CSV table of C-alpha atoms in Angstrom, one decimal:
chain,number,residue,atom,x,y,z
A,1,MET,CA,22.7,33.6,-29.6
A,2,PRO,CA,20.2,34.2,-26.8
A,3,THR,CA,20.6,32.3,-23.6
A,4,SER,CA,17.1,32.8,-22.2
A,5,TYR,CA,13.6,32.4,-23.4
A,6,LYS,CA,10.1,33.2,-22.2
A,7,GLY,CA,6.7,32.0,-23.2
A,8,LYS,CA,3.0,31.7,-22.4
A,9,LYS,CA,0.4,29.1,-22.9
A,10,SER,CA,3.1,26.5,-23.4
A,11,THR,CA,3.9,22.9,-22.6
A,12,LEU,CA,7.1,22.3,-20.6
A,13,SER,CA,8.4,18.8,-21.1
A,14,ILE,CA,11.5,17.4,-19.5
A,15,LYS,CA,13.0,14.6,-21.4
A,16,SER,CA,14.1,11.3,-19.9
A,17,SER,CA,16.4,8.6,-21.2
A,18,GLU,CA,13.3,6.8,-22.6
A,19,ALA,CA,11.8,7.9,-25.8
A,20,ASN,CA,8.3,9.2,-25.8
A,21,LYS,CA,8.1,9.2,-22.0
A,22,PRO,CA,9.0,12.5,-20.5
A,23,ALA,CA,10.2,12.8,-16.9
A,24,LEU,CA,7.8,15.7,-16.3
A,25,THR,CA,5.2,17.5,-18.3
A,26,ALA,CA,3.5,20.8,-17.4
A,27,ASN,CA,0.7,22.0,-19.6
A,28,GLU,CA,-0.7,25.5,-20.1
A,29,VAL,CA,2.1,27.3,-18.3
A,30,ALA,CA,4.1,30.5,-18.7
A,31,PHE,CA,7.8,29.8,-18.5
A,32,ASP,CA,11.2,31.6,-18.1
A,33,TYR,CA,14.0,29.5,-19.5
A,34,ASP,CA,17.6,30.6,-18.7
A,35,ILE,CA,20.4,28.4,-20.1
A,36,LYS,CA,23.2,30.5,-18.7
A,37,GLN,CA,21.8,30.5,-15.1
A,38,GLY,CA,20.8,26.9,-15.4
A,39,TYR,CA,17.1,27.0,-14.5
A,40,ALA,CA,13.6,27.2,-15.9
A,41,ASN,CA,10.7,28.7,-13.9
A,42,PHE,CA,7.2,27.8,-14.9
A,43,THR,CA,3.7,28.8,-13.7
A,44,ARG,CA,0.3,27.5,-14.6
A,45,GLU,CA,-1.7,30.1,-16.6
A,46,GLU,CA,-4.5,31.9,-14.7
A,47,GLY,CA,-7.8,30.0,-15.0
A,48,SER,CA,-6.2,26.8,-16.2
A,49,LYS,CA,-7.0,23.5,-14.5
A,50,ALA,CA,-4.0,21.7,-16.1
A,51,SER,CA,-1.8,19.5,-13.9
A,52,ILE,CA,1.9,18.7,-13.7
A,53,ASP,CA,2.4,15.1,-14.8
A,54,LEU,CA,5.1,12.9,-13.4
A,55,PRO,CA,4.9,9.7,-15.4
A,56,TYR,CA,7.8,7.8,-13.8
A,57,SER,CA,6.2,8.3,-10.4
A,58,ASP,CA,2.7,7.6,-11.7
A,59,PHE,CA,1.5,10.8,-10.0
A,60,LYS,CA,0.3,14.2,-11.1
A,61,THR,CA,-0.2,17.4,-9.1
A,62,THR,CA,-2.2,20.6,-9.2
A,63,LEU,CA,0.6,22.7,-7.7
A,64,SER,CA,0.8,26.0,-9.5
A,65,GLY,CA,4.3,25.6,-10.9
A,66,GLY,CA,8.0,25.2,-10.1
A,67,ARG,CA,11.6,25.7,-10.8
A,68,TRP,CA,13.8,23.3,-12.7
A,69,ASP,CA,17.5,23.3,-11.8
A,70,PHE,CA,19.4,21.9,-14.8
A,71,LYS,CA,22.6,21.1,-13.0
A,72,LYS,CA,21.1,19.5,-9.9
A,73,LYS,CA,18.5,17.7,-12.0
A,74,PHE,CA,15.9,18.7,-9.6
A,75,VAL,CA,12.4,20.3,-9.8
A,76,GLN,CA,11.0,22.3,-6.9
A,77,MET,CA,7.2,22.6,-7.2
A,78,ARG,CA,5.1,25.0,-5.2
A,79,VAL,CA,1.8,26.9,-4.7
A,80,ALA,CA,1.9,30.3,-6.3
A,81,PRO,CA,1.9,33.3,-4.0
A,82,GLY,CA,-1.7,34.2,-3.0
A,83,ALA,CA,-3.1,30.9,-4.3
A,84,ASP,CA,-5.4,28.7,-2.2
A,85,SER,CA,-3.1,25.9,-0.9
A,86,THR,CA,-6.0,23.8,0.2
A,87,LYS,CA,-6.8,23.1,-3.5
A,88,ALA,CA,-3.4,21.8,-4.3
A,89,TYR,CA,-3.4,18.0,-4.6
A,90,PHE,CA,-1.3,15.0,-5.6
A,91,PHE,CA,-3.1,12.3,-7.5
A,92,SER,CA,-2.0,8.8,-8.2
A,93,THR,CA,-2.5,7.7,-11.8
A,94,LYS,CA,-2.1,4.0,-11.1
A,95,GLU,CA,-5.3,2.1,-11.5
A,96,GLU,CA,-4.6,-0.3,-8.6
A,97,GLN,CA,-4.2,2.6,-6.2
A,98,LYS,CA,-7.9,3.4,-6.8
A,99,GLY,CA,-7.9,7.1,-6.9
A,100,LEU,CA,-5.4,7.8,-4.1
A,101,LYS,CA,-4.9,11.5,-3.5
A,102,PHE,CA,-3.7,13.9,-0.8
A,103,ARG,CA,-3.2,17.6,-0.3
A,104,GLY,CA,0.3,19.1,-0.4
A,105,THR,CA,1.8,22.6,-0.6
A,106,THR,CA,5.2,21.7,-2.1
A,107,GLY,CA,6.8,19.0,-4.2
A,108,GLN,CA,10.5,18.1,-4.8
A,109,TYR,CA,11.2,15.9,-7.8
A,110,ASP,CA,14.6,14.3,-8.3
A,111,LEU,CA,15.0,13.7,-12.0
A,112,SER,CA,17.9,11.4,-11.6
A,113,ARG,CA,16.0,8.9,-9.4
A,114,TYR,CA,12.4,9.9,-10.2
A,115,ARG,CA,11.7,10.3,-6.6
A,116,LEU,CA,8.9,12.7,-5.5
A,117,VAL,CA,8.8,14.3,-2.0
A,118,ALA,CA,5.5,16.0,-1.3
A,119,GLY,CA,5.6,18.5,1.5
A,120,GLY,CA,2.9,20.2,3.6
A,121,VAL,CA,0.7,17.1,3.6
A,122,PRO,CA,-1.8,17.3,6.5
A,123,TYR,CA,-3.0,13.7,6.0
A,124,ILE,CA,-3.7,10.9,3.5
A,125,ALA,CA,-7.2,9.4,3.2
A,126,ALA,CA,-6.9,5.6,3.0
A,127,ALA,CA,-10.0,3.4,3.6
A,128,ASP,CA,-12.0,5.3,6.2
A,129,ALA,CA,-9.0,6.6,8.0
A,130,TRP,CA,-6.7,9.6,7.9
A,131,ILE,CA,-3.0,8.8,8.0
A,132,THR,CA,-0.9,11.7,9.2
A,133,PRO,CA,2.9,11.8,8.3
A,134,ASP,CA,4.9,12.9,11.3
A,135,SER,CA,7.0,15.2,9.1
A,136,SER,CA,4.1,16.3,6.8
A,137,LYS,CA,6.1,14.7,4.0
A,138,VAL,CA,5.2,11.8,1.6
A,139,TYR,CA,8.0,10.0,-0.3
A,140,VAL,CA,6.9,8.5,-3.6
A,141,LEU,CA,9.4,6.3,-5.4
A,142,GLY,CA,9.3,5.0,-8.9
A,143,SER,CA,6.1,3.4,-10.2
A,144,GLY,CA,4.0,5.2,-7.6
A,145,GLN,CA,5.3,3.2,-4.7
A,146,MET,CA,4.9,5.2,-1.5
A,147,ARG,CA,7.6,4.8,1.1
A,148,SER,CA,6.3,3.4,4.4
A,149,PHE,CA,5.7,5.8,7.3
A,150,GLN,CA,7.6,5.1,10.5
A,151,ASN,CA,5.9,7.5,13.0
A,152,ALA,CA,2.5,8.2,11.5
A,153,GLY,CA,-0.7,9.1,13.3
A,154,ILE,CA,-4.1,7.5,12.4
A,155,VAL,CA,-7.6,8.9,12.9
A,156,MET,CA,-10.5,6.6,12.2
A,157,ASP,CA,-13.1,6.8,11.0
A,158,THR,CA,-13.0,10.2,9.3
A,159,LEU,CA,-16.6,11.0,10.3
A,160,SER,CA,-16.8,10.0,14.0
A,161,LYS,CA,-13.1,10.0,14.8
A,162,PHE,CA,-13.6,7.3,17.5
A,163,HIS,CA,-10.0,6.1,17.5
A,164,GLU,CA,-6.6,7.9,17.4
A,165,LEU,CA,-3.4,5.9,17.1
A,166,TYR,CA,0.2,6.9,17.1
A,167,LYS,CA,3.7,5.7,16.2
A,168,GLY,CA,2.3,4.0,13.2
A,169,GLN,CA,4.4,2.0,10.9
A,170,ILE,CA,2.1,2.2,7.9
A,171,GLU,CA,2.2,1.3,4.3
A,172,ILE,CA,-0.5,2.8,2.2
A,173,LYS,CA,-1.5,0.4,-0.6
A,174,SER,CA,-4.3,2.4,-2.2
A,175,ARG,CA,-7.2,4.7,-1.5
A,176,THR,CA,-9.1,1.8,0.0
A,177,SER,CA,-6.4,0.0,2.0
A,178,PHE,CA,-3.3,0.3,4.2
A,179,THR,CA,-1.3,-2.1,6.3
A,180,GLY,CA,1.1,-2.0,9.2
A,181,ASN,CA,0.8,-1.4,13.0
A,182,ALA,CA,0.3,1.5,15.4
A,183,LEU,CA,-0.1,2.1,19.1
A,184,TYR,CA,-3.3,3.1,20.9
A,185,SER,CA,-3.2,4.7,24.4
A,186,TYR,CA,-6.0,2.8,26.2
A,187,GLN,CA,-7.2,4.2,29.5
A,188,ASN,CA,-9.0,1.7,31.7
A,189,ALA,CA,-11.7,2.2,34.3
A,190,THR,CA,-9.3,4.1,36.6
A,191,ALA,CA,-7.7,6.0,33.8
A,192,ASP,CA,-4.5,4.0,33.9
A,193,SER,CA,-2.9,4.1,30.5
A,194,PHE,CA,-1.7,1.1,28.5
A,195,ALA,CA,-0.1,1.2,25.0
A,196,ILE,CA,-1.9,-1.4,22.8
A,197,LYS,CA,-0.3,-2.3,19.6
A,198,PHE,CA,-2.8,-2.9,16.8
A,199,ALA,CA,-1.8,-4.6,13.6
A,200,ASN,CA,-3.3,-6.3,10.5
A,201,PHE,CA,-5.3,-3.3,9.4
A,202,ALA,CA,-7.9,-4.4,6.8
A,203,VAL,CA,-11.3,-3.5,5.5
A,204,ASP,CA,-14.0,-5.5,7.2
A,205,SER,CA,-14.8,-8.2,4.7
A,206,VAL,CA,-18.2,-8.9,6.3
A,207,ALA,CA,-19.2,-5.3,5.9
A,208,VAL,CA,-18.0,-5.3,2.3
A,209,LYS,CA,-20.1,-8.4,1.5
A,210,GLY,CA,-23.1,-6.8,3.1
A,211,SER,CA,-22.7,-3.6,1.1
A,212,LEU,CA,-22.2,-5.5,-2.2
A,213,ALA,CA,-25.4,-7.5,-1.5
A,214,ASN,CA,-27.3,-4.3,-0.8
A,215,VAL,CA,-26.0,-2.7,-4.0
A,216,GLY,CA,-27.1,-5.8,-5.9
A,217,LYS,CA,-30.6,-5.4,-4.6
A,218,GLY,CA,-30.6,-1.7,-5.6
A,219,GLY,CA,-30.6,-0.6,-2.0
A,220,GLY,CA,-27.5,1.5,-2.0
A,221,LYS,CA,-25.1,3.6,-4.0
A,222,GLY,CA,-22.0,1.5,-3.4
A,223,LEU,CA,-19.3,1.3,-0.9
A,224,LEU,CA,-18.4,5.0,-1.2
A,225,GLY,CA,-21.9,6.4,-1.8
A,226,GLY,CA,-21.6,6.1,-5.6
A,227,LYS,CA,-19.0,8.8,-5.9
A,228,LYS,CA,-15.2,8.2,-6.0
A,229,GLU,CA,-14.7,11.6,-4.6
A,230,ASN,CA,-16.9,11.0,-1.6
A,231,ILE,CA,-14.1,9.8,0.7
A,232,MET,CA,-15.9,10.7,3.9
A,233,SER,CA,-19.0,8.6,3.0
A,234,PRO,CA,-20.6,6.8,6.0
A,235,LEU,CA,-21.3,3.9,3.6
A,236,ALA,CA,-17.5,3.2,3.3
A,237,PRO,CA,-16.8,-0.2,5.0
A,238,PRO,CA,-15.1,0.0,8.4
A,239,THR,CA,-11.4,-0.7,9.0
A,240,VAL,CA,-10.6,-3.5,11.5
A,241,ALA,CA,-7.4,-4.3,13.3
A,242,VAL,CA,-6.3,-6.7,16.1
A,243,ALA,CA,-4.0,-6.3,19.1
A,244,ASN,CA,-2.7,-9.3,21.1
A,245,ILE,CA,-2.1,-8.8,24.8
A,246,GLN,CA,0.0,-11.2,26.8
A,247,ALA,CA,-0.3,-11.8,30.5
A,248,ALA,CA,3.3,-10.5,30.9
A,249,ASP,CA,2.0,-7.1,29.5
A,250,LYS,CA,0.2,-6.6,32.9
A,251,PHE,CA,-2.8,-5.0,31.1
A,252,LYS,CA,-5.8,-4.4,33.4
A,253,LEU,CA,-9.4,-3.7,32.5
A,254,ALA,CA,-9.7,-2.3,36.1
A,255,PRO,CA,-7.8,-2.7,39.3
A,256,ARG,CA,-7.4,-6.3,40.2
A,257,VAL,CA,-8.7,-7.4,36.8
A,258,PRO,CA,-5.9,-8.5,34.4
A,259,TYR,CA,-6.6,-9.4,30.9
A,260,ARG,CA,-4.9,-11.4,28.2
A,261,GLY,CA,-5.9,-12.2,24.6
A,262,ASN,CA,-7.1,-10.3,21.5
A,263,VAL,CA,-8.5,-6.8,21.3
A,264,ARG,CA,-10.5,-6.0,18.2
A,265,LEU,CA,-10.8,-2.5,16.7
A,266,ASN,CA,-13.6,-1.4,14.4
A,267,SER,CA,-13.1,2.1,13.1
A,268,GLN,CA,-16.9,2.8,13.1
A,269,ARG,CA,-17.6,1.6,16.6
A,270,LYS,CA,-16.7,3.3,19.8
A,271,GLY,CA,-14.7,1.1,22.2
A,272,PHE,CA,-13.2,-2.3,21.5
A,273,ILE,CA,-14.2,-6.0,21.4
A,274,PHE,CA,-12.3,-8.1,23.9
A,275,ASP,CA,-11.8,-11.7,22.9
A,276,GLY,CA,-9.6,-13.4,25.4
A,277,GLN,CA,-9.5,-14.1,29.2
A,278,ALA,CA,-9.7,-12.1,32.4
A,279,ARG,CA,-9.3,-13.0,36.0
A,280,LEU,CA,-10.5,-11.4,39.3
A,281,ASP,CA,-7.5,-11.0,41.6
A,282,PHE,CA,-9.7,-10.2,44.6
A,283,SER,CA,-7.8,-12.5,47.0
A,284,SER,CA,-4.1,-13.0,47.9
A,285,GLN,CA,-4.7,-16.7,47.4
A,286,PRO,CA,-3.8,-17.6,43.7
A,287,SER,CA,-6.3,-20.5,43.8
A,288,ALA,CA,-9.2,-18.2,44.5
A,289,SER,CA,-9.4,-17.0,40.9
A,290,GLY,CA,-8.9,-18.4,37.5
A,291,TRP,CA,-8.8,-17.2,33.9
A,292,PHE,CA,-12.2,-17.1,32.3
A,293,ALA,CA,-13.4,-16.3,28.8
A,294,VAL,CA,-14.4,-12.7,27.9
A,295,GLN,CA,-16.0,-12.1,24.5
A,296,ASP,CA,-17.7,-8.7,24.7
A,297,SER,CA,-17.3,-5.0,24.1
A,298,ILE,CA,-16.1,-3.2,27.3
A,299,ASP,CA,-16.6,0.5,27.9
A,300,PRO,CA,-13.8,1.6,30.3
A,301,LYS,CA,-16.0,4.4,31.6
A,302,ASP,CA,-18.7,1.9,32.6
A,303,MET,CA,-16.9,-1.4,32.9
A,304,ARG,CA,-19.2,-4.4,32.8
A,305,ILE,CA,-18.1,-8.0,32.5
A,306,LYS,CA,-20.5,-11.0,32.3
A,307,LEU,CA,-19.9,-13.6,35.1
A,308,GLN,CA,-22.7,-16.0,34.3
A,309,ASP,CA,-22.4,-19.7,33.2
A,310,LEU,CA,-18.6,-19.5,33.3
A,311,THR,CA,-16.6,-22.7,32.7
A,312,SER,CA,-13.0,-23.7,32.7
A,313,GLU,CA,-11.1,-25.2,29.8
A,314,ASP,CA,-12.2,-28.7,30.9
A,315,GLY,CA,-15.8,-27.6,31.2
A,316,SER,CA,-15.9,-27.4,35.0
A,317,PRO,CA,-18.1,-24.6,36.4
A,318,MET,CA,-16.3,-21.5,37.6
A,319,LEU,CA,-18.0,-20.0,40.7
A,320,THR,CA,-18.0,-16.8,42.7
A,321,GLY,CA,-18.9,-16.5,46.4
A,322,LEU,CA,-18.1,-18.2,49.7
A,323,PHE,CA,-17.7,-21.9,50.2
A,324,MET,CA,-17.0,-24.3,53.0
A,325,SER,CA,-14.5,-27.1,52.8
A,326,GLY,CA,-15.9,-30.5,53.4
A,327,SER,CA,-12.6,-31.7,54.8
A,328,THR,CA,-11.6,-28.8,57.1
A,329,ALA,CA,-15.0,-27.0,57.6
A,330,LYS,CA,-13.3,-23.7,56.8
A,331,LEU,CA,-14.7,-21.0,54.7
A,332,TYR,CA,-12.9,-19.8,51.6
A,333,PRO,CA,-13.8,-17.4,48.8
A,334,LEU,CA,-13.8,-18.0,45.0
A,335,PHE,CA,-13.8,-15.3,42.3
A,336,ALA,CA,-14.6,-17.0,39.0
A,337,ALA,CA,-12.7,-20.2,39.9
A,338,VAL,CA,-13.3,-24.0,40.1
A,339,LYS,CA,-14.1,-25.5,43.5
A,340,PRO,CA,-11.3,-27.7,44.7
A,341,ASP,CA,-13.8,-30.3,45.8
A,342,VAL,CA,-17.3,-30.5,44.2
A,343,THR,CA,-18.8,-31.6,47.5
A,344,ASP,CA,-17.8,-28.4,49.3
A,345,LEU,CA,-20.8,-26.4,50.5
A,346,ASN,CA,-22.0,-23.4,48.5
A,347,VAL,CA,-22.5,-21.0,51.5
A,348,PHE,CA,-23.1,-18.0,49.2
A,349,ARG,CA,-23.1,-18.0,45.4
A,350,VAL,CA,-23.4,-15.0,43.1
A,351,ASP,CA,-23.3,-14.5,39.3
A,352,GLY,CA,-24.5,-12.0,36.8
A,353,THR,CA,-22.7,-8.9,35.6
A,354,MET,CA,-19.7,-7.3,37.4
A,355,ARG,CA,-19.5,-3.6,37.4
A,356,PHE,CA,-16.8,-1.3,38.6
A,357,ASP,CA,-17.6,2.1,40.1
A,358,ALA,CA,-14.5,4.3,39.5
A,359,LYS,CA,-15.6,7.0,42.0
A,360,LYS,CA,-16.4,4.6,44.8
A,361,ARG,CA,-13.7,2.2,43.7
A,362,ASN,CA,-15.8,-0.8,44.3
A,363,PHE,CA,-16.9,-3.9,42.4
A,364,THR,CA,-20.5,-5.1,42.3
A,365,ILE,CA,-21.6,-8.5,41.1
A,366,ALA,CA,-25.4,-9.1,40.6
A,367,ARG,CA,-28.0,-10.0,38.0
A,368,HIS,CA,-29.9,-6.8,38.7
A,369,ASP,CA,-29.1,-3.2,39.5
A,370,ALA,CA,-27.9,-3.5,43.1
A,371,ASP,CA,-28.4,0.2,43.8
A,372,ASP,CA,-32.1,0.0,42.9
A,373,ILE,CA,-33.8,0.9,46.3
A,374,ASN,CA,-37.0,-1.0,45.3
A,375,ILE,CA,-35.3,-4.4,44.8
A,376,TYR,CA,-34.8,-6.4,48.0
A,377,GLU,CA,-34.1,-9.9,46.5
A,378,GLY,CA,-31.3,-11.3,44.5
A,379,GLN,CA,-27.7,-12.2,45.1
A,380,VAL,CA,-25.3,-9.2,45.5
A,381,LEU,CA,-21.6,-9.0,46.2
A,382,LYS,CA,-19.7,-5.8,46.6
A,383,LEU,CA,-15.9,-5.6,47.1
A,384,ASP,CA,-14.0,-2.5,48.1
A,385,ASP,CA,-10.8,-2.1,46.0
A,386,ALA,CA,-8.9,-0.3,48.7
A,387,THR,CA,-9.6,-2.7,51.6
A,388,GLY,CA,-10.6,-5.9,49.9
A,389,VAL,CA,-13.6,-6.1,52.2
A,390,MET,CA,-16.6,-8.0,50.8
A,391,ASN,CA,-20.2,-7.1,51.6
A,392,PHE,CA,-22.8,-9.5,50.3
A,393,ARG,CA,-26.5,-10.4,50.6
A,394,GLY,CA,-29.0,-13.0,49.3
A,395,LYS,CA,-29.8,-16.6,49.8
A,396,MET,CA,-27.4,-18.8,51.8
A,397,GLU,CA,-26.8,-22.4,52.2
A,398,LEU,CA,-25.5,-23.0,55.8
A,399,ILE,CA,-25.9,-26.8,56.0
A,400,ALA,CA,-26.2,-29.7,53.6
A,401,SER,CA,-29.9,-30.6,53.8
A,402,ASN,CA,-31.4,-34.1,53.8
A,403,LYS,CA,-34.9,-35.6,53.8
A,404,ASP,CA,-35.3,-35.2,57.6
A,405,TYR,CA,-33.6,-31.8,58.0
A,406,SER,CA,-33.4,-28.8,55.8
A,407,LEU,CA,-32.7,-25.1,56.4
A,408,THR,CA,-33.5,-22.2,54.2
A,409,ALA,CA,-31.5,-19.0,54.9
A,410,ALA,CA,-31.1,-15.5,53.6
A,411,GLY,CA,-29.0,-12.7,55.0
A,412,VAL,CA,-26.3,-10.1,54.7
A,413,GLY,CA,-22.7,-10.6,55.4
A,414,LYS,CA,-19.3,-9.0,55.6
A,415,ALA,CA,-16.0,-10.8,54.9
A,416,LYS,CA,-12.3,-10.1,55.0
A,417,PRO,CA,-11.1,-13.3,53.2
A,418,ASP,CA,-7.4,-12.5,53.5
A,419,SER,CA,-7.8,-12.2,57.3
A,420,ASN,CA,-10.2,-15.2,57.5
A,421,ARG,CA,-12.9,-13.1,59.2
A,422,TYR,CA,-16.6,-13.5,58.3
A,423,GLU,CA,-19.8,-12.1,59.7
A,424,LEU,CA,-23.3,-13.3,58.9
A,425,ASP,CA,-26.7,-11.8,59.8
A,426,THR,CA,-29.4,-14.2,58.6
A,427,PHE,CA,-33.1,-15.2,58.7
A,428,MET,CA,-33.4,-19.0,58.8
A,429,ALA,CA,-36.3,-21.3,58.3
A,430,PHE,CA,-36.1,-24.9,59.5
A,431,ASP,CA,-38.0,-27.9,58.1
A,432,ILE,CA,-37.3,-30.8,60.6
A,433,ASN,CA,-38.8,-34.2,60.8
A,434,MET,CA,-38.9,-34.8,64.5
A,435,PRO,CA,-41.3,-35.7,67.4
A,436,GLU,CA,-43.9,-33.0,68.3
A,437,LYS,CA,-42.7,-33.0,72.0
A,438,ALA,CA,-39.2,-32.2,70.9
A,439,ILE,CA,-40.4,-29.2,68.9
A,440,GLU,CA,-42.3,-28.0,72.0
A,441,ALA,CA,-39.3,-28.4,74.1
A,442,MET,CA,-37.2,-26.4,71.7
A,443,ALA,CA,-39.8,-23.6,71.5
A,444,ALA,CA,-39.8,-23.4,75.3
A,445,ASP,CA,-36.0,-23.3,75.4
A,446,ILE,CA,-35.9,-20.5,72.8
A,447,ALA,CA,-38.6,-18.5,74.6
A,448,GLY,CA,-36.6,-18.7,77.8
A,449,SER,CA,-33.3,-17.7,76.3
A,450,ILE,CA,-34.6,-14.6,74.5
A,451,LYS,CA,-36.1,-12.9,77.6
A,452,GLY,CA,-34.6,-9.5,77.9
A,453,ALA,CA,-33.0,-9.6,74.5
A,454,PRO,CA,-33.4,-6.5,72.2
A,455,GLU,CA,-36.0,-6.4,69.4
A,456,ALA,CA,-34.9,-8.6,66.6
A,457,LEU,CA,-36.8,-6.7,64.0
A,458,ASP,CA,-35.2,-3.2,63.9
A,459,GLY,CA,-36.6,-1.9,60.6
A,460,SER,CA,-33.1,-1.7,59.1
A,461,GLN,CA,-32.3,-2.0,55.5
A,462,ASN,CA,-30.6,-5.3,56.2
A,463,GLU,CA,-33.8,-6.6,57.7
A,464,LEU,CA,-35.6,-5.8,54.5
A,465,TYR,CA,-33.0,-7.5,52.4
A,466,LYS,CA,-33.4,-10.6,54.5
A,467,LEU,CA,-37.1,-10.6,54.2
A,468,GLY,CA,-36.9,-10.0,50.5
A,469,GLU,CA,-35.5,-13.5,49.8
A,470,PHE,CA,-38.6,-15.0,51.5
A,471,ILE,CA,-41.5,-12.8,50.4
A,472,GLY,CA,-40.2,-10.8,47.4
A,473,SER,CA,-39.6,-7.1,46.8
A,474,LYS,CA,-43.2,-6.0,46.4
A,475,ALA,CA,-44.2,-7.6,49.8
A,476,VAL,CA,-41.2,-6.0,51.4
A,477,GLN,CA,-42.2,-2.6,50.1
A,478,SER,CA,-45.6,-3.1,51.5
A,479,TYR,CA,-44.2,-4.2,54.9
A,480,ALA,CA,-41.8,-1.2,54.9
A,481,ALA,CA,-44.6,1.2,54.2
A,482,ARG,CA,-46.6,-0.1,57.2
A,483,LYS,CA,-43.8,-0.5,59.7
A,484,GLY,CA,-44.8,2.7,61.4
A,485,SER,CA,-47.6,0.7,63.0
A,486,TYR,CA,-46.8,-2.7,64.4
A,487,VAL,CA,-47.0,-5.5,61.7
A,488,PRO,CA,-45.7,-8.9,62.9
A,489,CYS,CA,-43.1,-10.3,60.5
A,490,LYS,CA,-44.8,-13.7,60.8
A,491,SER,CA,-48.0,-12.3,59.3
A,492,CYS,CA,-46.1,-11.1,56.2
A,493,LEU,CA,-44.6,-14.6,55.8
A,494,LEU,CA,-48.0,-16.3,56.3
A,495,ASN,CA,-49.7,-13.9,53.8
A,496,CYS,CA,-47.1,-15.0,51.3
A,497,CYS,CA,-47.9,-18.7,51.8
A,498,ILE,CA,-44.5,-19.6,53.3
A,499,PRO,CA,-45.2,-23.2,54.6
A,500,TRP,CA,-42.6,-23.3,57.3
A,501,CYS,CA,-44.0,-20.4,59.4
């Protein structure tokens, strides 16, 4: 009695304990069946497009063939020598996995447990992401359940590749969804790295509703471009995820700028949405800064944070600048914080957008581009990260005005708050309700005291900034263009209809 058989254009079917449900079926194969040696080799016929079916795993594969070991109850599947391995796929046959598939070069099938181990897997496409197994292996248990990955990489989306995550604990549900968590190496404005843990991966429900509405109007081809195979379609809805950062994590958007709260990832958008709180630790005094709301996208290469109309949790305004205590008459700084006493004098206030220059390592707060050489008006504060020195310019409030005495001031200043040192260089305009003879006496006194003093108008940049708050940028530009010939500053002010000149 022969102990081996060979055949072509055959169907190899491995029985299971269940009637009419084979453990494995390979159609259109050539086989070599050796009972004595305890194995059977099989190879798909040339030109055939038949697959190997694994009913208990709810998968099929286009691998070329394999070797069935009778004693070990094990089937080793592979790509035939010389065949194109990039065309070898594993396909899920479960409807709820929505066409899940991935490439692979080998397959090990345990007939005793119906467990499939696919090898040589570069990645798995799920939603608009690529999930990369750390061992290039995918374990499929009974009923098509894929074992969770413990150290997977994630690239998303598959077109722009904006985000790469690592150490992913990921469970792939279907072609269109996966869950789990993974780390992202975030580099802030000074390239300091922080590991952010993203979780709750899901398809953006808002984008899905928008796509479905568009399809209903005949304006699109569906979420995946109308073709199930088109797994790279830009019409695929984005994947979103959320990370939660605690203050104890010591995460910083930039030096001196800690952050706490949520970070939202959208696979099809560069950068992240920060939805939490930040603070400006620009002073050694804890009371000089407070946690303020941040709800914006932040580019670490061009960090900008809005510092306008900030309020504390109880609705109190949070201010930035220099202030004078009404009780001690001492100056103190605030950086997005509530004034300890609402009656304290606002010597210098600034708001707008804060930017961080990584090369110069300084912060700038202003409503306009503070480096624009044609702008001479507007509040500007700059702080040097290395020294903590503040340079500022703009309007200033040096006294509390009343109906008989008011002062309008503008200037430039320098401050070292932690050393309690402040310097001001200002233009001041007085509006005083007093007898005419008193004014004449003051004028005579001033005229006498300035004899021999150096020229006050030196044509410096600081002079132009001080003028700018009174006459505007265009008038300052005109004044600067004519300063080669003598132009009295008073005439500039009069021409601009300043009533107190």
